[in-house]
Coordinates of C-alpha atoms in Angstrom, one line a residue:
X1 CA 0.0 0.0 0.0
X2 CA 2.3 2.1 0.9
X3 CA 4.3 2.0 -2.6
X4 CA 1.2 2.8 -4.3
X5 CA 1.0 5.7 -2.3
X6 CA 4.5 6.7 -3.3
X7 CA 3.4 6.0 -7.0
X8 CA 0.4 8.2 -7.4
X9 CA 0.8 11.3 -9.6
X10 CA 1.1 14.8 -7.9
X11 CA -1.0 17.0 -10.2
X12 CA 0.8 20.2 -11.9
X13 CA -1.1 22.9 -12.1
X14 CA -1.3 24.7 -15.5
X15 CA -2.2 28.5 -16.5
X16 CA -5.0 26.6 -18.8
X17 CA -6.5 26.0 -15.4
X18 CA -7.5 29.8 -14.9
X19 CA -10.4 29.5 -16.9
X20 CA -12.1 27.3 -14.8
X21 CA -12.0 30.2 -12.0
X22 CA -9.0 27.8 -10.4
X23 CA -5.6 29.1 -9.2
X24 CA -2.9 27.5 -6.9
X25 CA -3.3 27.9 -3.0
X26 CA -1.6 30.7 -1.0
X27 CA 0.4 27.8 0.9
X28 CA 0.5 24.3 -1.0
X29 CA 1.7 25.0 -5.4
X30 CA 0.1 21.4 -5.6
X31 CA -3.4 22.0 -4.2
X32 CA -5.9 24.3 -6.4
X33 CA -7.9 27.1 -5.0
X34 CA -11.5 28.3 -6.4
X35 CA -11.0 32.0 -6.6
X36 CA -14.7 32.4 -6.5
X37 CA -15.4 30.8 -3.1
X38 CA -12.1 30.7 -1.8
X39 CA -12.0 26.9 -1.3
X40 CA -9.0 24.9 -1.5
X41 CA -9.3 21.2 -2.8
X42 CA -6.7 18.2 -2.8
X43 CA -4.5 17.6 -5.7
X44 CA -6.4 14.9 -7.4
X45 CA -9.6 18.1 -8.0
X46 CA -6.8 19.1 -10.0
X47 CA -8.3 17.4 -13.3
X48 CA -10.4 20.2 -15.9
X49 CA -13.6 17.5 -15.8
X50 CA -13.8 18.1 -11.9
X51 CA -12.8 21.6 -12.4
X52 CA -15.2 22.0 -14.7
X53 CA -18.2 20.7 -12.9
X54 CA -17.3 22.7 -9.8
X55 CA -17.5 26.2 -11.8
X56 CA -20.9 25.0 -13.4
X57 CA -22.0 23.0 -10.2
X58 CA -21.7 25.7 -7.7
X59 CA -20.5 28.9 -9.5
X60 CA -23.2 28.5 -12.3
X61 CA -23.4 32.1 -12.5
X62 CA -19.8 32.9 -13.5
X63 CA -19.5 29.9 -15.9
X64 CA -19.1 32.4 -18.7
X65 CA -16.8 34.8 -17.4
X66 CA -13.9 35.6 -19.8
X67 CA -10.4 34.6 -18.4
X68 CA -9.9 38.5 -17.7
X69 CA -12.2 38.3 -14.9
X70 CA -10.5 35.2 -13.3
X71 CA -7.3 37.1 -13.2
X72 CA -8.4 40.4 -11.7
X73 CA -9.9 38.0 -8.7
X74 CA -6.5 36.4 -8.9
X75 CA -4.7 39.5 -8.0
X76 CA -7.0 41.1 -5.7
X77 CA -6.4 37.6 -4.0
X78 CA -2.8 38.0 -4.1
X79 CA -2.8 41.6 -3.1
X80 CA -5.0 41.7 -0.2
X81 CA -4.0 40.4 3.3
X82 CA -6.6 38.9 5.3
X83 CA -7.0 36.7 7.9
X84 CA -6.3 33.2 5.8
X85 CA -2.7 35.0 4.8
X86 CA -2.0 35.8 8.3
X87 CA -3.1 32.7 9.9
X88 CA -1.5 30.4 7.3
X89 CA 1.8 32.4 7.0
X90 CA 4.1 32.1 9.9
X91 CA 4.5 35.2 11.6
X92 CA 8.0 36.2 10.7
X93 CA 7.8 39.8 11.8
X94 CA 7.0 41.7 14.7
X95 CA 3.6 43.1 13.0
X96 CA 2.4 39.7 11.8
X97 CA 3.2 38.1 15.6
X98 CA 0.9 41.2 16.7
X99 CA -1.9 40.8 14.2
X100 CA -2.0 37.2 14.8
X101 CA -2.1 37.9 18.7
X102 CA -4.5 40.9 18.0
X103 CA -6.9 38.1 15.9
X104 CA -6.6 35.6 18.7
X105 CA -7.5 38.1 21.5
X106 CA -10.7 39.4 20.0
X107 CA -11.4 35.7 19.0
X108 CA -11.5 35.1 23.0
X109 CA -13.6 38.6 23.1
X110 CA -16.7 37.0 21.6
X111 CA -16.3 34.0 22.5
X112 CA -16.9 35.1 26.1
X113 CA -19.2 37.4 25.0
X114 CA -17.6 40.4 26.4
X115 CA -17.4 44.3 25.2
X116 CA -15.5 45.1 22.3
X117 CA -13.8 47.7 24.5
X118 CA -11.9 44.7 26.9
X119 CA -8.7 45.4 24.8
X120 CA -8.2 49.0 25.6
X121 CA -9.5 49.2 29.0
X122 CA -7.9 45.9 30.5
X123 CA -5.5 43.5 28.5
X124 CA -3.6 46.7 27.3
X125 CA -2.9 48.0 30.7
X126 CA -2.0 44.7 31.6
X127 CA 0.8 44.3 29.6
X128 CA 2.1 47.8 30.7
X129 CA 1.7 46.0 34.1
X130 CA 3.7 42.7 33.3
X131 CA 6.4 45.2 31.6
X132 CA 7.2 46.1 35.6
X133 CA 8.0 42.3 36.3
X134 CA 9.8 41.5 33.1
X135 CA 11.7 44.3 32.8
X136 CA 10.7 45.3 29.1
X137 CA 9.6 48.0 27.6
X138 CA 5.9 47.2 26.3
X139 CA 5.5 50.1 23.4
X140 CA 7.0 48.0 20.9
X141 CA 4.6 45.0 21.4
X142 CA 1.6 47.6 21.8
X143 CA 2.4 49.3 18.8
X144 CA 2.0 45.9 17.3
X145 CA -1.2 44.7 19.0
X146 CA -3.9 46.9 17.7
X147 CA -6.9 46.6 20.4
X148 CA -9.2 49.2 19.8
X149 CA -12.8 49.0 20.0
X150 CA -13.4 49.6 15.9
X151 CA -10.5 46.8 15.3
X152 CA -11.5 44.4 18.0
X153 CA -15.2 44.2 16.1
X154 CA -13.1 44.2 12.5
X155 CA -11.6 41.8 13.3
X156 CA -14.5 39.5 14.7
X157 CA -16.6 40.8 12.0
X158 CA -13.8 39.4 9.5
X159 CA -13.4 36.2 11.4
X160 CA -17.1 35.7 11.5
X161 CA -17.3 36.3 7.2
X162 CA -14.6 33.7 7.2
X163 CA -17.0 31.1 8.7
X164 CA -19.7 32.0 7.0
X165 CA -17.8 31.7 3.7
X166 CA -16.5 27.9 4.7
X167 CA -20.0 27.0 6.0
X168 CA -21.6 28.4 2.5
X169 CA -18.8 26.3 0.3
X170 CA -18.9 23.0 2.5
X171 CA -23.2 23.3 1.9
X172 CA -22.7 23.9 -2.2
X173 CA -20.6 20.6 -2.0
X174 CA -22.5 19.1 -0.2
X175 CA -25.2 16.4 -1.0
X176 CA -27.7 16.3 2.0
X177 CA -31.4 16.8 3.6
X178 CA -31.9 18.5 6.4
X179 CA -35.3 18.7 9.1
X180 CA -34.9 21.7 11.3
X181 CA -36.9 23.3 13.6
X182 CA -36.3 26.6 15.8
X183 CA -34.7 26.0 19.1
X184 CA -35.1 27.9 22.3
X185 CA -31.9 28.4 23.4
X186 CA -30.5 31.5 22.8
X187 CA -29.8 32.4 19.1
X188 CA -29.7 28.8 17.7
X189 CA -32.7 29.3 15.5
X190 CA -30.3 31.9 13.5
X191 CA -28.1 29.5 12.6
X192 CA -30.7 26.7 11.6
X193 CA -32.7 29.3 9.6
X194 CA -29.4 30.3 8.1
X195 CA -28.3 27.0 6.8
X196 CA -31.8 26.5 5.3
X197 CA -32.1 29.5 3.6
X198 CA -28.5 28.9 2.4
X199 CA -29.5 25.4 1.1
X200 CA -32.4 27.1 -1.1
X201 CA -29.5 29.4 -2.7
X202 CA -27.7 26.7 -3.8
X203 CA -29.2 26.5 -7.0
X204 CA -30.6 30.2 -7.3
X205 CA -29.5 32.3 -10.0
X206 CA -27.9 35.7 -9.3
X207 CA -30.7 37.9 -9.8
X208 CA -32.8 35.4 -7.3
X209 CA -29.6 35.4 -4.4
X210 CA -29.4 38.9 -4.1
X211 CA -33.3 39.3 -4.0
X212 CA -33.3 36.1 -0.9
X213 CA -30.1 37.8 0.9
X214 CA -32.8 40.4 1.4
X215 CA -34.9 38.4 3.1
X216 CA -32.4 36.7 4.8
X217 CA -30.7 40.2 6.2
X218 CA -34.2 41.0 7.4
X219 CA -35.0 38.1 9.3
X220 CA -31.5 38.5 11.3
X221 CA -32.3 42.0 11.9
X222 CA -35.7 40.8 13.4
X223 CA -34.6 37.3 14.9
X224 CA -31.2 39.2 16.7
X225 CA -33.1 41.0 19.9
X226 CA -36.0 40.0 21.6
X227 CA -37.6 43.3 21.4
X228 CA -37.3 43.1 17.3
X229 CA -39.1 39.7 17.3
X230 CA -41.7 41.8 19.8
X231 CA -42.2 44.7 17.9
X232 CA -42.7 42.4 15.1
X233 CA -45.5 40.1 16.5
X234 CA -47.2 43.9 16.7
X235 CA -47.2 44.5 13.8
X236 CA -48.3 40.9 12.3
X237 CA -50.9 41.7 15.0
X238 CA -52.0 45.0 13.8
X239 CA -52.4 43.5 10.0
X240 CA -54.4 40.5 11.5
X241 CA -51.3 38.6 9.9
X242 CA -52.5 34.5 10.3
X243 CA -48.8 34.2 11.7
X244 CA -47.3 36.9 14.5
X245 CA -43.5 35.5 14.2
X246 CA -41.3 34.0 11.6
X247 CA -41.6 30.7 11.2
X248 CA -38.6 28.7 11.1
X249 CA -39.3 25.4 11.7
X250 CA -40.1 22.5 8.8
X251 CA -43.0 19.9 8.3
X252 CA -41.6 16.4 9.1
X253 CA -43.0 14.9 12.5
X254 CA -44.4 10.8 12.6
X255 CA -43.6 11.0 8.5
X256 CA -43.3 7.6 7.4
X257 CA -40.7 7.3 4.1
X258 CA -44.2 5.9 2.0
X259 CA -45.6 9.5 3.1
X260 CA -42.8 12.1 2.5
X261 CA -42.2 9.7 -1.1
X262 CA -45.5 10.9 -1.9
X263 CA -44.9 14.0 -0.4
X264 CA -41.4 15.0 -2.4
X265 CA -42.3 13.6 -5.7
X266 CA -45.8 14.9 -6.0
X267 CA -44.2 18.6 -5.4
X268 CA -41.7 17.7 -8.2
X269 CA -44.4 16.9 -10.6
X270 CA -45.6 20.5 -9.8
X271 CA -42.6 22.2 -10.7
X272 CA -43.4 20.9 -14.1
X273 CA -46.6 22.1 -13.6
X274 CA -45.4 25.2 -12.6
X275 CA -42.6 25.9 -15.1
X276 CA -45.1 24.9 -18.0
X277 CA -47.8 28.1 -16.3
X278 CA -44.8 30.8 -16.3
X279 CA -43.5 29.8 -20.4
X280 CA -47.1 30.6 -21.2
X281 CA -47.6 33.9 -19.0
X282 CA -50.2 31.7 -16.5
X283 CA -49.5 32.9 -13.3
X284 CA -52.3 31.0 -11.8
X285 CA -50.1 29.2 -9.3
X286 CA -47.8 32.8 -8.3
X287 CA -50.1 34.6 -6.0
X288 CA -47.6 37.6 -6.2
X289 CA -47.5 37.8 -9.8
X290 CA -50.9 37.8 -10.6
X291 CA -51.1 41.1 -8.4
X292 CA -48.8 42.6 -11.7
X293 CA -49.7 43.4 -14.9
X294 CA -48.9 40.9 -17.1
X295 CA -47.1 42.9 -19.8
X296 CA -44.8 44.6 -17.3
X297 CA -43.2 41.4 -16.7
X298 CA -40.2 41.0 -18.7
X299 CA -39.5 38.2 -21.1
X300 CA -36.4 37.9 -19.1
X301 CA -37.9 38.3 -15.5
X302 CA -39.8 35.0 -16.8
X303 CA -36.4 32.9 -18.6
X304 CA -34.7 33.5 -14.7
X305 CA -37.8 32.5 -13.3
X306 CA -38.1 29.3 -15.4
X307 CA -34.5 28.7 -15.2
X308 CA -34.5 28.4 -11.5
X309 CA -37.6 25.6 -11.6
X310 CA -35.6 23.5 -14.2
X311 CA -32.3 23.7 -11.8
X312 CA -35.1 22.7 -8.9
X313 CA -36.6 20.4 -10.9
X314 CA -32.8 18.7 -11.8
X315 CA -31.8 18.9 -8.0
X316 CA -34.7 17.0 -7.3
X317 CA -34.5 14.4 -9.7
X318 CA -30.6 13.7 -8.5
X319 CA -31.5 14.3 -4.5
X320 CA -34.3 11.8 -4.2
X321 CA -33.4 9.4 -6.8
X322 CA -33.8 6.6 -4.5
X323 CA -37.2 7.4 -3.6
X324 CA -38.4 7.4 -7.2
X325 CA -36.7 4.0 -7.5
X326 CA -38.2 2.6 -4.4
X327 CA -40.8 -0.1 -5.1
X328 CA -43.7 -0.1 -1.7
X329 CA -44.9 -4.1 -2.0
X330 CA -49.1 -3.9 -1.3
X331 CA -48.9 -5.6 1.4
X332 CA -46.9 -2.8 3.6
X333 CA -49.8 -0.4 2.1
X334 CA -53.1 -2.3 3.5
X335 CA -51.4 -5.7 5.7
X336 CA -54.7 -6.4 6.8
X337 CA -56.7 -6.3 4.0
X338 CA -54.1 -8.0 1.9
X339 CA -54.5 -11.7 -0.2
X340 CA -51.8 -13.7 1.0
X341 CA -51.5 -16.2 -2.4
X342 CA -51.6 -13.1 -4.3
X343 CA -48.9 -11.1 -2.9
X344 CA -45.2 -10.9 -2.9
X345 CA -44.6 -12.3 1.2
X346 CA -41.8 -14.0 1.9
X347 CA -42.4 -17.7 3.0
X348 CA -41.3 -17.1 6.3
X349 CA -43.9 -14.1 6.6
X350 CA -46.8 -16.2 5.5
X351 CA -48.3 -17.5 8.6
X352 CA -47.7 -14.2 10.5
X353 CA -50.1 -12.5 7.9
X354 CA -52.4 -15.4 8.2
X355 CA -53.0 -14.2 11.7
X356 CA -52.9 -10.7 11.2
X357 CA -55.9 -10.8 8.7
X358 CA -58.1 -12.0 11.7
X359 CA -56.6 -10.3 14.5
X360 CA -59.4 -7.4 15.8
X361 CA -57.4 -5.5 18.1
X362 CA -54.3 -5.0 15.0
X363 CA -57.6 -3.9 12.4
X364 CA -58.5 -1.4 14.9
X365 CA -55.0 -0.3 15.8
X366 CA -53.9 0.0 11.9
X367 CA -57.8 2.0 10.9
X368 CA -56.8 4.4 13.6
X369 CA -53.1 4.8 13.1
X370 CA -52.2 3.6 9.8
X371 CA -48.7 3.1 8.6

């Protein structure tokens, strides 16, 4: 095994590559970076098919960006120094060490939850403190440990993008289903609504993202303080609103597989539906559109629209493949009702049917619970 390992071929990269949106990382020549999400894969992604599919998988907006393009975020990635350069980059001089420190001090900051202002009004003056113990002069490692309150946020602010960005790339990569549901502790619901929201924008177009970040912005603004999600309830009041809070939470509980199959693939049978209504200017199933004119919608407002249901529908068809293949034998649907010579039951399941069928207290139980 271990000469195989030796054997396999490290990847070059090549400046063909670009086009693809695909440069080397900042630390590793042999391991390519997206310079769209900032991602860095391992040297077998180095291949143009998988290159390829990751620009029109996930960056399916950009896939026809000129190579210009691709080398403007090239340099702008080469000239700016941000937290991945510092952190990756060992700190070789005095005003890396202190940025690094400065990074990793307002990390502790919010983790604990405390005031921006910490830095200047007690870690400072305690190094001028230790300075009397170790006999050093502190102004060369303050000078080099900016702690003010406006950097201290920056700098959580920054770190907090950074996550953001990871969690974004590792969901457009990702192939999963989620149930969530808002929590009560604290400001978990944020993060579940987040990664919801950000699972619907995998597939949205550009014009659709920036319209959802909206909506996303807004239901952080509301969902951040308790007296935002009370002022709010007001007002759903006030309009006699059916709902008085957001709703964050998914339909899912005592779902048997047999009910969300019929569940998932009936709604992608509507997105036919629905993508066949828009192409000819129906808007019966679009509540919001049939509140506009019809001729002030643009031919093109339409081609995103129907663009987005045939990515939804495609997403579908690949994400619950396995349900459309899944074949329910009859006698899981009605096991009391069922003809035991006429069904597919194993040999071994025979007899327990056979008893079943006659058995009053499991015919009551499965007419008043079902599946």
């Amino acid at each position: 095994m271990a000469a195989v390992a030796a054997k396999k071929k490290c990847r070059q990269y090549s400046q063909k590559y670009m086009k693809y949106g695909l440069t080397t990382s900042l630390t590793n020549d042999t391991m390519p970076l997206c310079l769209l999400c900032e991602k860095t894969f391992s040297n077998d992604a180095m291949k143009p098919a998988k290159m390829k599919d990751h620009l029109e998988r996930v960056h399916s907006d950009k896939k026809n960006k000129d190579l210009d393009y691709f080398k403007t975020l090239k340099e702008n990635l080469k000239s700016r120094s941000d937290i991945k350069t510092f952190f990756t980059a060992a700190a070789s001089a005095d005003t890396e060490g202190g940025l690094k420190a400065s990074y990793n001090i307002s990390l502790m900051i919010a983790k604990k939850g405390k005031a921006h202002t910490l830095g200047e009004e007690i870690i400072i003056p305690a190094i001028k403190v230790i300075e009397t113990v170790m006999k050093k002069d502190s102004h060369s490692v303050l000078k080099n440990l900016p702690l003010s309150n406006s950097t201290v946020q920056r700098r959580i602010d920054e770190m907090a993008d950074d996550v953001e960005k990871n969690l974004i790339s590792e969901l457009q990569d990702s192939k999963l289903s989620l149930q969530l549901d808002e929590s009560t502790f604290g400001s978990s619901n944020l993060l579940m609504a987040y990664v919801r929201q950000h699972l619907v924008a995998k597939k949205l177009s550009g014009e659709l993202h920036d319209a959802l970040k909206v909506c996303i912005r807004a239901v952080h603004k509301i969902k951040a303080h308790p007296l935002n999600s009370r002022l709010f309830a007001l007002l759903c009041d006030e309009n006699d609103d059916m709902f008085n809070q957001l709703l964050l939470h998914t339909e899912g509980k005592n779902v048997t597989i047999i009910q969300a199959r019929t569940v998932l693939l009936g709604f992608q049978g509507k997105l036919s539906l629905f993508r066949a209504s828009l192409a000819r200017r129906d808007f019966h199933y679009f509540s919001n559109l049939q509140q506009i004119q019809s001729e002030s919608i643009s031919d093109g407002d339409l081609e995103i629209y129907m663009t987005h249901l045939d990515n939804l529908i495609e997403d579908f068809k690949v994400r619950f493949e396995d349900l459309a293949k899944m074949k329910v034998p009859e006698w899981i649907l009605t096991p009391i009702e069922v003809e035991i010579g006429n069904s597919d039951i194993a040999l071994h399941l025979e007899e327990e049917f056979t008893d079943m069928t006659v058995d009053l207290e499991a015919s009551s139980l499965f007419r008043r619970k079902g599946l």
